[in-house]
mmCIF file of C-alpha atoms and ligand atoms in Angstrom:
data_model
loop_
_atom_site.group_PDB
_atom_site.id
_atom_site.type_symbol
_atom_site.label_atom_id
_atom_site.label_comp_id
_atom_site.label_asym_id
_atom_site.label_seq_id
_atom_site.Cartn_x
_atom_site.Cartn_y
_atom_site.Cartn_z
ATOM 1 C CA MET A 394 -4.012 -2.749 -16.870
ATOM 2 C CA LEU A 395 -4.810 -0.662 -19.997
ATOM 3 C CA PRO A 396 -2.952 2.779 -20.245
ATOM 4 C CA ALA A 397 -5.087 5.123 -18.168
ATOM 5 C CA ASP A 398 -2.711 7.968 -17.018
ATOM 6 C CA GLU A 399 -2.902 8.237 -13.328
ATOM 7 C CA GLY A 400 -5.979 5.963 -13.000
ATOM 8 C CA ASP A 401 -7.409 2.448 -13.547
ATOM 9 C CA ALA A 402 -8.809 0.446 -16.384
ATOM 10 C CA LEU A 403 -8.769 -3.069 -15.671
ATOM 11 C CA TRP A 404 -9.415 -5.494 -18.473
ATOM 12 C CA ILE A 405 -9.856 -8.942 -17.199
ATOM 13 C CA GLU A 406 -10.255 -11.978 -19.374
ATOM 14 C CA TYR A 407 -10.741 -15.631 -18.034
ATOM 15 C CA ASP A 408 -11.592 -19.077 -19.225
ATOM 16 C CA GLY A 409 -15.147 -19.787 -18.325
ATOM 17 C CA ASP A 410 -16.623 -23.124 -17.341
ATOM 18 C CA ASP A 411 -18.243 -23.032 -20.663
ATOM 19 C CA GLY A 412 -15.363 -23.235 -22.620
ATOM 20 C CA ARG A 413 -15.549 -19.415 -23.731
ATOM 21 C CA VAL A 414 -13.659 -16.766 -22.932
ATOM 22 C CA HIS A 415 -15.317 -14.443 -20.582
ATOM 23 C CA ARG A 416 -14.334 -10.491 -19.837
ATOM 24 C CA VAL A 417 -14.726 -8.047 -17.005
ATOM 25 C CA LEU A 418 -13.977 -4.200 -17.093
ATOM 26 C CA VAL A 419 -13.215 -2.636 -13.722
ATOM 27 C CA ASP A 420 -13.033 1.496 -14.445
ATOM 28 C CA CYS A 421 -12.369 3.266 -17.570
ATOM 29 C CA GLY A 422 -10.362 6.321 -16.669
ATOM 30 C CA ARG A 423 -8.871 8.445 -18.078
ATOM 31 C CA LYS A 424 -9.589 9.285 -21.697
ATOM 32 C CA THR A 425 -6.648 7.300 -22.659
ATOM 33 C CA ALA A 426 -7.995 4.272 -21.099
ATOM 34 C CA TYR A 427 -11.182 4.762 -23.394
ATOM 35 C CA ARG A 428 -9.051 4.824 -26.549
ATOM 36 C CA ALA A 429 -7.400 1.652 -25.389
ATOM 37 C CA VAL A 430 -10.417 -0.128 -24.958
ATOM 38 C CA ARG A 431 -12.053 1.354 -28.064
ATOM 39 C CA ALA A 432 -9.238 0.473 -30.154
ATOM 40 C CA ARG A 433 -9.747 -3.332 -28.838
ATOM 41 C CA LEU A 434 -13.441 -3.088 -29.539
ATOM 42 C CA ALA A 435 -12.721 -1.549 -32.966
ATOM 43 C CA THR A 436 -10.127 -4.215 -33.936
ATOM 44 C CA ALA A 437 -12.445 -7.242 -32.941
ATOM 45 C CA GLU A 438 -15.168 -5.637 -35.100
ATOM 46 C CA ARG A 439 -12.971 -5.670 -37.993
ATOM 47 C CA ALA A 440 -12.311 -9.303 -37.611
ATOM 48 C CA GLY A 441 -16.146 -9.848 -37.898
ATOM 49 C CA GLU A 442 -16.547 -10.493 -33.710
ATOM 50 C CA SER A 443 -18.102 -8.472 -30.939
ATOM 51 C CA LEU A 444 -16.814 -8.774 -27.382
ATOM 52 C CA ASP A 445 -19.084 -9.405 -24.558
ATOM 53 C CA PHE A 446 -18.487 -8.247 -20.942
ATOM 54 C CA ASP A 447 -19.976 -10.119 -17.954
ATOM 55 C CA LEU A 448 -19.766 -6.976 -16.120
ATOM 56 C CA PHE A 449 -18.583 -3.475 -16.056
ATOM 57 C CA VAL A 450 -17.462 -1.950 -12.647
ATOM 58 C CA LEU A 451 -17.256 1.773 -12.124
ATOM 59 C CA THR A 452 -15.604 1.607 -8.539
ATOM 60 C CA HIS A 453 -16.377 5.256 -7.665
ATOM 61 C CA VAL A 454 -16.631 8.814 -9.203
ATOM 62 C CA ASP A 455 -13.036 10.224 -9.397
ATOM 63 C CA ALA A 456 -12.115 11.174 -12.782
ATOM 64 C CA ASP A 457 -9.182 8.869 -12.995
ATOM 65 C CA HIS A 458 -11.415 6.064 -13.036
ATOM 66 C CA ILE A 459 -14.365 7.555 -14.739
ATOM 67 C CA GLU A 460 -13.411 9.950 -17.231
ATOM 68 C CA GLY A 461 -13.143 7.540 -20.136
ATOM 69 C CA ALA A 462 -16.409 5.555 -18.882
ATOM 70 C CA VAL A 463 -18.566 8.325 -20.088
ATOM 71 C CA PRO A 464 -17.660 8.133 -23.659
ATOM 72 C CA LEU A 465 -17.564 4.514 -23.462
ATOM 73 C CA LEU A 466 -20.766 4.197 -22.265
ATOM 74 C CA GLY A 467 -22.118 6.265 -25.020
ATOM 75 C CA ASP A 468 -20.220 4.330 -27.570
ATOM 76 C CA ARG A 469 -21.983 2.287 -30.353
ATOM 77 C CA LEU A 470 -18.967 -0.401 -30.128
ATOM 78 C CA PHE A 471 -19.882 -0.794 -26.476
ATOM 79 C CA PRO A 472 -23.835 -1.769 -26.734
ATOM 80 C CA PRO A 473 -25.909 -2.627 -23.809
ATOM 81 C CA ASP A 474 -26.756 -6.136 -25.072
ATOM 82 C CA ARG A 475 -23.062 -7.114 -24.838
ATOM 83 C CA VAL A 476 -22.928 -5.896 -21.416
ATOM 84 C CA ARG A 477 -24.776 -8.117 -18.790
ATOM 85 C CA ASP A 478 -24.384 -5.699 -15.866
ATOM 86 C CA VAL A 479 -22.943 -2.684 -14.876
ATOM 87 C CA TRP A 480 -21.996 -2.118 -11.033
ATOM 88 C CA PHE A 481 -22.181 1.477 -9.951
ATOM 89 C CA ASN A 482 -23.440 3.271 -7.041
ATOM 90 C CA GLY A 483 -25.289 6.523 -8.388
ATOM 91 C CA TRP A 484 -26.599 9.308 -6.521
ATOM 92 C CA ARG A 485 -29.917 7.637 -5.599
ATOM 93 C CA HIS A 486 -28.096 4.289 -4.611
ATOM 94 C CA LEU A 487 -26.266 6.759 -2.016
ATOM 95 C CA GLN A 488 -29.685 7.093 -0.518
ATOM 96 C CA GLY A 489 -30.072 3.526 -0.121
ATOM 97 C CA GLU A 490 -32.606 3.461 -2.735
ATOM 98 C CA ARG A 491 -33.619 0.626 -5.279
ATOM 99 C CA VAL A 492 -33.356 2.387 -8.815
ATOM 100 C CA PRO A 493 -35.729 -0.290 -10.895
ATOM 101 C CA PRO A 494 -34.952 -0.828 -14.536
ATOM 102 C CA ASP A 495 -38.134 0.459 -15.861
ATOM 103 C CA ASP A 496 -37.933 3.789 -13.932
ATOM 104 C CA ARG A 497 -37.149 6.334 -16.576
ATOM 105 C CA LEU A 498 -35.526 9.325 -14.880
ATOM 106 C CA GLY A 499 -32.709 11.671 -15.115
ATOM 107 C CA ALA A 500 -32.143 12.333 -18.793
ATOM 108 C CA ARG A 501 -33.790 15.942 -18.590
ATOM 109 C CA GLN A 502 -32.003 16.890 -15.394
ATOM 110 C CA GLY A 503 -28.900 15.823 -16.963
ATOM 111 C CA GLU A 504 -28.358 12.774 -15.052
ATOM 112 C CA TYR A 505 -25.607 11.802 -17.427
ATOM 113 C CA PHE A 506 -24.565 8.794 -15.996
ATOM 114 C CA ALA A 507 -27.966 7.649 -15.144
ATOM 115 C CA ALA A 508 -29.330 8.685 -18.514
ATOM 116 C CA LEU A 509 -26.621 6.869 -20.374
ATOM 117 C CA ILE A 510 -27.249 3.681 -18.537
ATOM 118 C CA ARG A 511 -30.814 4.129 -18.493
ATOM 119 C CA ASP A 512 -31.627 5.069 -21.904
ATOM 120 C CA ARG A 513 -29.250 2.856 -23.540
ATOM 121 C CA GLY A 514 -30.747 0.011 -21.688
ATOM 122 C CA PHE A 515 -27.803 -1.232 -19.780
ATOM 123 C CA ALA A 516 -28.508 -3.369 -16.803
ATOM 124 C CA TRP A 517 -27.703 -1.651 -13.640
ATOM 125 C CA ASN A 518 -26.671 -3.250 -10.392
ATOM 126 C CA ALA A 519 -28.855 -6.140 -11.582
ATOM 127 C CA ALA A 520 -26.782 -8.745 -9.715
ATOM 128 C CA PHE A 521 -28.043 -6.611 -6.382
ATOM 129 C CA ASP A 522 -31.591 -6.450 -7.549
ATOM 130 C CA HIS A 523 -30.922 -3.119 -8.634
ATOM 131 C CA ARG A 524 -29.845 -1.717 -5.018
ATOM 132 C CA PRO A 525 -26.491 -0.352 -3.958
ATOM 133 C CA VAL A 526 -23.607 -2.344 -4.249
ATOM 134 C CA ALA A 527 -22.602 -2.168 -0.646
ATOM 135 C CA VAL A 528 -21.358 -4.707 2.341
ATOM 136 C CA GLU A 529 -23.851 -4.695 5.265
ATOM 137 C CA GLU A 530 -22.576 -4.502 8.679
ATOM 138 C CA GLN A 531 -24.155 -8.118 9.594
ATOM 139 C CA GLY A 532 -24.154 -11.440 7.697
ATOM 140 C CA PRO A 533 -22.247 -12.961 4.931
ATOM 141 C CA LEU A 534 -20.377 -10.469 2.332
ATOM 142 C CA PRO A 535 -22.041 -10.058 -0.662
ATOM 143 C CA THR A 536 -21.127 -12.509 -3.636
ATOM 144 C CA ALA A 537 -22.013 -12.722 -7.421
ATOM 145 C CA THR A 538 -21.149 -15.480 -9.798
ATOM 146 C CA LEU A 539 -20.650 -14.535 -13.207
ATOM 147 C CA ALA A 540 -21.667 -16.443 -16.360
ATOM 148 C CA GLY A 541 -18.303 -17.866 -16.968
ATOM 149 C CA GLY A 542 -18.081 -19.084 -13.368
ATOM 150 C CA MET A 543 -15.726 -16.506 -11.811
ATOM 151 C CA ARG A 544 -17.215 -15.550 -8.372
ATOM 152 C CA LEU A 545 -17.042 -11.862 -6.963
ATOM 153 C CA THR A 546 -16.813 -11.296 -3.377
ATOM 154 C CA LEU A 547 -17.678 -7.720 -2.239
ATOM 155 C CA LEU A 548 -15.145 -6.020 0.148
ATOM 156 C CA SER A 549 -15.988 -2.405 0.047
ATOM 157 C CA PRO A 550 -17.737 0.164 0.346
ATOM 158 C CA THR A 551 -19.602 -0.229 3.630
ATOM 159 C CA TRP A 552 -22.571 1.950 4.474
ATOM 160 C CA PRO A 553 -20.585 4.357 6.604
ATOM 161 C CA ARG A 554 -18.352 4.985 3.627
ATOM 162 C CA LEU A 555 -21.443 5.598 1.129
ATOM 163 C CA GLU A 556 -22.915 8.041 3.911
ATOM 164 C CA ALA A 557 -19.820 9.917 3.982
ATOM 165 C CA MET A 558 -19.725 9.977 0.194
ATOM 166 C CA ARG A 559 -23.215 11.358 0.033
ATOM 167 C CA GLU A 560 -22.560 14.117 2.599
ATOM 168 C CA ALA A 561 -19.165 15.195 0.885
ATOM 169 C CA TRP A 562 -21.108 15.301 -2.455
ATOM 170 C CA ALA A 563 -23.949 17.291 -1.277
ATOM 171 C CA ARG A 564 -21.561 19.497 0.680
ATOM 172 C CA GLN A 565 -19.446 20.072 -2.402
ATOM 173 C CA LEU A 566 -22.687 20.879 -4.455
ATOM 174 C CA ARG A 567 -23.755 23.628 -2.023
ATOM 175 C CA ASP A 568 -20.221 25.639 -2.424
ATOM 176 C CA ARG A 569 -21.707 27.356 -5.541
ATOM 177 C CA PRO A 570 -25.040 29.170 -5.532
ATOM 178 C CA VAL A 571 -27.644 28.502 -8.130
ATOM 179 C CA GLY A 572 -26.591 30.441 -11.335
ATOM 180 C CA HIS A 573 -23.018 29.573 -10.923
ATOM 181 C CA PRO A 574 -21.132 28.119 -13.698
ATOM 182 C CA ASP A 575 -20.031 25.474 -11.120
ATOM 183 C CA HIS A 576 -23.407 24.794 -9.437
ATOM 184 C CA ILE A 577 -24.906 21.208 -9.595
ATOM 185 C CA GLU A 578 -27.823 19.732 -8.569
ATOM 186 C CA PRO A 579 -27.354 16.143 -6.685
ATOM 187 C CA GLY A 580 -27.746 13.386 -9.414
ATOM 188 C CA ASP A 581 -26.638 15.903 -12.269
ATOM 189 C CA TRP A 582 -23.876 13.629 -13.319
ATOM 190 C CA ARG A 583 -22.777 15.330 -16.509
ATOM 191 C CA LYS A 584 -22.080 18.591 -14.617
ATOM 192 C CA ALA A 585 -20.725 16.816 -11.421
ATOM 193 C CA LEU A 586 -17.873 14.944 -13.380
ATOM 194 C CA GLU A 587 -16.814 18.200 -15.095
ATOM 195 C CA VAL A 588 -16.702 20.054 -11.868
ATOM 196 C CA LEU A 589 -15.203 17.252 -10.049
ATOM 197 C CA ASP A 590 -12.444 17.131 -12.644
ATOM 198 C CA ARG A 591 -11.841 21.056 -12.052
ATOM 199 C CA LYS A 592 -11.741 20.760 -8.360
ATOM 200 C CA PRO A 593 -8.324 20.401 -6.606
ATOM 201 C CA ALA A 594 -10.353 20.023 -3.107
ATOM 202 C CA LEU A 595 -11.849 16.844 -4.303
ATOM 203 C CA GLN A 596 -8.648 15.255 -5.942
ATOM 204 C CA PRO A 597 -6.391 13.102 -3.861
ATOM 205 C CA ASP A 598 -3.834 14.930 -2.403
ATOM 206 C CA ALA A 599 0.057 15.192 -3.206
ATOM 207 C CA LEU A 600 1.392 15.224 -0.158
ATOM 208 C CA GLY A 601 4.367 13.620 -1.543
ATOM 209 C CA SER A 602 5.539 16.681 -3.113
ATOM 210 C CA ASP A 603 8.406 16.079 -5.261
ATOM 211 C CA TRP A 604 9.959 12.772 -3.585
ATOM 212 C CA VAL A 605 11.642 11.464 -6.694
ATOM 213 C CA ALA A 606 14.213 13.973 -6.789
ATOM 214 C CA SER A 607 15.237 13.012 -3.196
ATOM 215 C CA TRP A 608 14.936 9.390 -3.747
ATOM 216 C CA ASP A 609 17.872 7.340 -2.359
ATOM 217 C CA PRO A 610 17.533 3.524 -2.186
ATOM 218 C CA ALA A 611 19.387 3.782 1.260
ATOM 219 C CA ARG A 612 16.450 5.105 2.573
ATOM 220 C CA PHE A 613 14.278 1.864 2.071
ATOM 221 C CA ASP A 614 13.890 1.194 5.775
ATOM 222 C CA ARG A 615 12.801 4.681 6.799
ATOM 223 C CA TYR A 616 10.136 4.247 3.945
ATOM 224 C CA ALA A 617 9.138 0.951 5.004
ATOM 225 C CA ALA A 618 8.890 2.100 8.696
ATOM 226 C CA ALA A 619 7.129 5.623 8.048
ATOM 227 C CA PRO A 620 3.947 5.780 10.151
ATOM 228 C CA TYR A 621 0.678 4.930 8.282
ATOM 229 C CA ALA A 622 -1.904 7.663 8.029
ATOM 230 C CA GLU A 623 -5.103 6.454 6.250
ATOM 231 C CA ASP A 624 -6.749 8.359 3.278
ATOM 232 C CA ALA A 625 -9.616 10.420 4.254
ATOM 233 C CA LYS A 626 -11.052 11.153 0.721
ATOM 234 C CA GLU A 627 -14.837 10.367 0.666
ATOM 235 C CA PRO A 628 -14.796 9.176 -3.034
ATOM 236 C CA ASN A 629 -11.904 6.783 -2.381
ATOM 237 C CA GLY A 630 -13.653 5.260 0.672
ATOM 238 C CA SER A 631 -16.981 4.782 -1.499
ATOM 239 C CA SER A 632 -14.782 2.423 -3.671
ATOM 240 C CA ILE A 633 -16.220 -0.863 -4.676
ATOM 241 C CA ALA A 634 -13.518 -3.346 -4.036
ATOM 242 C CA LEU A 635 -13.881 -7.002 -4.947
ATOM 243 C CA LEU A 636 -12.358 -10.386 -4.665
ATOM 244 C CA ALA A 637 -12.345 -12.124 -7.830
ATOM 245 C CA GLU A 638 -11.806 -16.193 -7.863
ATOM 246 C CA HIS A 639 -12.327 -18.437 -10.704
ATOM 247 C CA GLY A 640 -10.242 -21.909 -11.620
ATOM 248 C CA GLY A 641 -8.241 -21.685 -8.442
ATOM 249 C CA LEU A 642 -6.860 -18.459 -8.933
ATOM 250 C CA SER A 643 -7.886 -15.069 -7.180
ATOM 251 C CA VAL A 644 -7.171 -11.225 -7.458
ATOM 252 C CA LEU A 645 -7.956 -8.588 -4.932
ATOM 253 C CA LEU A 646 -9.079 -5.746 -6.866
ATOM 254 C CA ALA A 647 -8.853 -2.988 -4.323
ATOM 255 C CA ALA A 648 -9.958 0.294 -6.319
ATOM 256 C CA ASP A 649 -9.082 3.285 -4.172
ATOM 257 C CA ALA A 650 -10.543 1.747 -1.219
ATOM 258 C CA PHE A 651 -9.511 2.292 2.383
ATOM 259 C CA PRO A 652 -7.385 -0.207 3.885
ATOM 260 C CA SER A 653 -9.288 -0.494 7.052
ATOM 261 C CA VAL A 654 -12.614 -1.487 5.312
ATOM 262 C CA LEU A 655 -10.752 -3.970 3.290
ATOM 263 C CA GLU A 656 -8.813 -5.278 6.339
ATOM 264 C CA GLN A 657 -12.281 -5.789 8.230
ATOM 265 C CA SER A 658 -13.879 -7.483 5.469
ATOM 266 C CA LEU A 659 -11.063 -9.860 4.813
ATOM 267 C CA ALA A 660 -11.233 -10.707 8.744
ATOM 268 C CA ARG A 661 -14.907 -11.408 8.106
ATOM 269 C CA LEU A 662 -13.958 -13.401 4.900
ATOM 270 C CA ARG A 663 -11.462 -15.708 7.199
ATOM 271 C CA THR A 664 -14.391 -16.317 9.570
ATOM 272 C CA GLU A 665 -16.553 -17.118 6.797
ATOM 273 C CA ARG A 666 -14.167 -19.488 5.266
ATOM 274 C CA ARG A 667 -12.907 -20.722 8.728
ATOM 275 C CA LEU A 668 -9.402 -19.785 7.624
ATOM 276 C CA ALA A 669 -6.704 -19.487 10.485
ATOM 277 C CA ALA A 670 -3.955 -17.814 8.112
ATOM 278 C CA PRO A 671 -3.937 -14.704 6.042
ATOM 279 C CA LEU A 672 -6.363 -15.256 2.668
ATOM 280 C CA PRO A 673 -4.163 -16.603 -0.218
ATOM 281 C CA VAL A 674 -4.651 -14.626 -3.112
ATOM 282 C CA ASN A 675 -2.308 -14.525 -6.465
ATOM 283 C CA ALA A 676 -2.523 -10.873 -7.007
ATOM 284 C CA VAL A 677 -3.543 -7.618 -5.445
ATOM 285 C CA LYS A 678 -4.465 -4.606 -7.417
ATOM 286 C CA LEU A 679 -2.825 -2.156 -4.775
ATOM 287 C CA SER A 680 -5.509 0.555 -3.660
ATOM 288 C CA HIS A 681 -5.368 4.080 -4.890
ATOM 289 C CA HIS A 682 -2.292 3.739 -7.325
ATOM 290 C CA GLY A 683 0.007 2.751 -4.497
ATOM 291 C CA SER A 684 -0.719 5.956 -2.395
ATOM 292 C CA GLN A 685 0.999 6.021 1.135
ATOM 293 C CA GLY A 686 -2.578 6.524 2.585
ATOM 294 C CA ASN A 687 -3.932 3.345 0.941
ATOM 295 C CA THR A 688 -1.430 0.544 1.807
ATOM 296 C CA SER A 689 -0.987 -0.180 5.402
ATOM 297 C CA PRO A 690 1.232 -2.727 6.834
ATOM 298 C CA GLU A 691 -1.891 -4.432 8.213
ATOM 299 C CA MET A 692 -3.450 -4.670 4.632
ATOM 300 C CA VAL A 693 -0.267 -6.188 3.338
ATOM 301 C CA ARG A 694 -0.255 -8.865 6.103
ATOM 302 C CA ALA A 695 -3.777 -9.572 5.709
ATOM 303 C CA VAL A 696 -3.033 -11.763 2.504
ATOM 304 C CA ARG A 697 -0.762 -14.146 1.456
ATOM 305 C CA CYS A 698 0.371 -12.894 -1.960
ATOM 306 C CA ARG A 699 3.234 -12.726 -4.295
ATOM 307 C CA HIS A 700 2.025 -10.314 -7.319
ATOM 308 C CA TRP A 701 1.134 -6.642 -6.497
ATOM 309 C CA LEU A 702 -0.241 -4.577 -9.329
ATOM 310 C CA VAL A 703 0.081 -0.827 -9.646
ATOM 311 C CA SER A 704 -1.822 1.169 -12.003
ATOM 312 C CA THR A 705 -0.644 4.797 -12.959
ATOM 313 C CA ASN A 706 1.890 6.807 -14.749
ATOM 314 C CA GLY A 707 2.988 9.087 -11.932
ATOM 315 C CA THR A 708 1.078 12.005 -13.178
ATOM 316 C CA ARG A 709 -0.802 14.563 -10.771
ATOM 317 C CA HIS A 710 0.069 12.715 -7.595
ATOM 318 C CA GLN A 711 3.480 11.002 -7.736
ATOM 319 C CA HIS A 712 2.164 7.726 -7.284
ATOM 320 C CA PRO A 713 3.101 5.186 -6.693
ATOM 321 C CA HIS A 714 4.731 6.375 -3.308
ATOM 322 C CA PRO A 715 7.778 4.624 -1.851
ATOM 323 C CA GLU A 716 6.226 4.351 1.608
ATOM 324 C CA ALA A 717 3.548 1.844 0.117
ATOM 325 C CA ILE A 718 5.706 -0.066 -2.151
ATOM 326 C CA ALA A 719 8.129 -0.476 0.565
ATOM 327 C CA ARG A 720 5.517 -1.585 3.090
ATOM 328 C CA VAL A 721 4.545 -4.326 0.294
ATOM 329 C CA ILE A 722 8.142 -5.597 0.102
ATOM 330 C CA GLU A 723 8.645 -5.641 3.751
ATOM 331 C CA GLY A 724 5.240 -7.210 4.585
ATOM 332 C CA ALA A 725 5.555 -10.045 1.754
ATOM 333 C CA ARG A 726 9.108 -10.706 2.737
ATOM 334 C CA GLY A 727 10.090 -14.472 2.296
ATOM 335 C CA ARG A 728 7.504 -14.681 -0.688
ATOM 336 C CA ARG A 729 9.692 -12.938 -3.146
ATOM 337 C CA PRO A 730 7.199 -10.275 -4.222
ATOM 338 C CA VAL A 731 6.740 -9.186 -7.641
ATOM 339 C CA LEU A 732 5.952 -5.790 -8.431
ATOM 340 C CA HIS A 733 4.143 -5.023 -11.773
ATOM 341 C CA PHE A 734 3.881 -1.504 -12.792
ATOM 342 C CA ASN A 735 1.609 -0.588 -15.868
ATOM 343 C CA TYR A 736 3.782 2.394 -16.810
ATOM 344 C CA ARG A 737 7.756 2.582 -16.688
ATOM 345 C CA CYS A 738 7.720 6.040 -15.217
ATOM 346 C CA ASP A 739 9.951 8.135 -12.953
ATOM 347 C CA GLU A 740 7.910 7.111 -9.819
ATOM 348 C CA SER A 741 8.167 3.259 -10.759
ATOM 349 C CA LYS A 742 11.498 3.024 -11.915
ATOM 350 C CA VAL A 743 13.248 3.809 -8.882
ATOM 351 C CA TRP A 744 12.664 -0.205 -7.886
ATOM 352 C CA ASP A 745 14.035 -1.048 -11.254
ATOM 353 C CA ASP A 746 17.388 -1.246 -8.996
ATOM 354 C CA ASP A 747 19.581 -4.337 -9.159
ATOM 355 C CA ASP A 748 20.870 -3.809 -5.717
ATOM 356 C CA LEU A 749 17.730 -3.064 -4.151
ATOM 357 C CA ARG A 750 16.058 -6.178 -5.745
ATOM 358 C CA VAL A 751 18.768 -8.429 -4.560
ATOM 359 C CA GLU A 752 18.907 -6.945 -0.905
ATOM 360 C CA ARG A 753 15.286 -6.938 -0.542
ATOM 361 C CA ASP A 754 14.249 -9.978 -2.495
ATOM 362 C CA TYR A 755 11.687 -8.797 -4.955
ATOM 363 C CA SER A 756 11.441 -8.418 -8.498
ATOM 364 C CA THR A 757 9.861 -6.032 -10.971
ATOM 365 C CA VAL A 758 7.913 -6.174 -14.328
ATOM 366 C CA TYR A 759 7.179 -2.821 -16.232
ATOM 367 C CA GLY A 760 4.865 -1.788 -19.253
ATOM 368 C CA PRO A 761 6.236 0.365 -21.620
ATOM 369 C CA ARG A 762 6.564 4.189 -21.352
ATOM 370 C CA GLU A 763 3.393 4.702 -22.972
ATOM 371 C CA GLY A 764 1.715 2.292 -20.593
ATOM 372 C CA GLY A 765 -0.202 -0.781 -20.544
ATOM 373 C CA LEU A 766 0.771 -4.219 -18.953
ATOM 374 C CA ARG A 767 -0.728 -7.866 -19.308
ATOM 375 C CA VAL A 768 -0.642 -9.977 -16.249
ATOM 376 C CA GLU A 769 -1.234 -13.539 -16.733
ATOM 377 C CA LEU A 770 -2.036 -15.873 -13.963
ATOM 378 C CA GLU A 771 -1.860 -19.713 -14.146
ATOM 379 C CA SER A 772 -2.684 -22.325 -11.736
HETATM 380 ZN ZN1 LIG B 788 -7.633 6.672 -8.345
#
């Protein structure tokens, strides 16, 4: 979990069946994350190597996931021939369209993302025949196997979530008339990102206000039992969430997805795989940085997992929220859950409490104050 401020940038490496190291990057926000990725690419270049990526996933369009992806896609150290595929649902995918690789569009209209992906010749949703990355209502969940043998199963988004995003997108674009500095046309990615970042209405809400000031470990049970109300932000709902499996190990990469969508897909997966019990996974990257609206008690119980990963430095939204973390600790009781925080920040360090750890039977791992945590899974 690279330092990404309040966002995500997940650098995944695994030993492939071919004996080589394989790499997947999931999101690259914010600019801090771009600098961390670039530093790694530059170090490799100085050593005379270049790093290949099997896949780059842009889970959704919130700035805390995508801001650093814009400069990265344009960076000479991240050339298209080193990136086998980019998964990202662009404006045209939200319409359900296929965007064929030879279709040159958008640069003139300022479709920044499309332009970068296309003009530099990145593969785009190639594993999905250039169609939207989406879970259909019927049939088996979509899967893709990367060159090194890692198998990815798509858990989110579903079509209703993409349609909601499309409507939200168009609605937001209509709120400023043509000529206004904030006016954007659908598909004008560069402008859209710029405006999205300035729009508090599109940011996840900071309902928690200042919970850190009133933190009290004795309130644990109240946090754990607080009624759950699901996130309703359309961009989060449009998140690409994946189950990544290789060499007997698995990680659920939840992006900022809705737990209700994940639970449904996990239930389908249990049916497909004829599992009577919750799906065993080695690690879960918590949805939406540990927000209280994106970790439901049911979601925690839908998997059998010890390692729970949280990516955020607590800025802007005061994530992770204690209700989400308390639900994880309660729901994973008996499995001695381990919480991995990529930043030691005010919001995460409240869990660094000996009494609470003993009483609730969990442990904690922290990245440094400046962020960044390597989590190693071994079978
Ligand atoms: Zn996010």
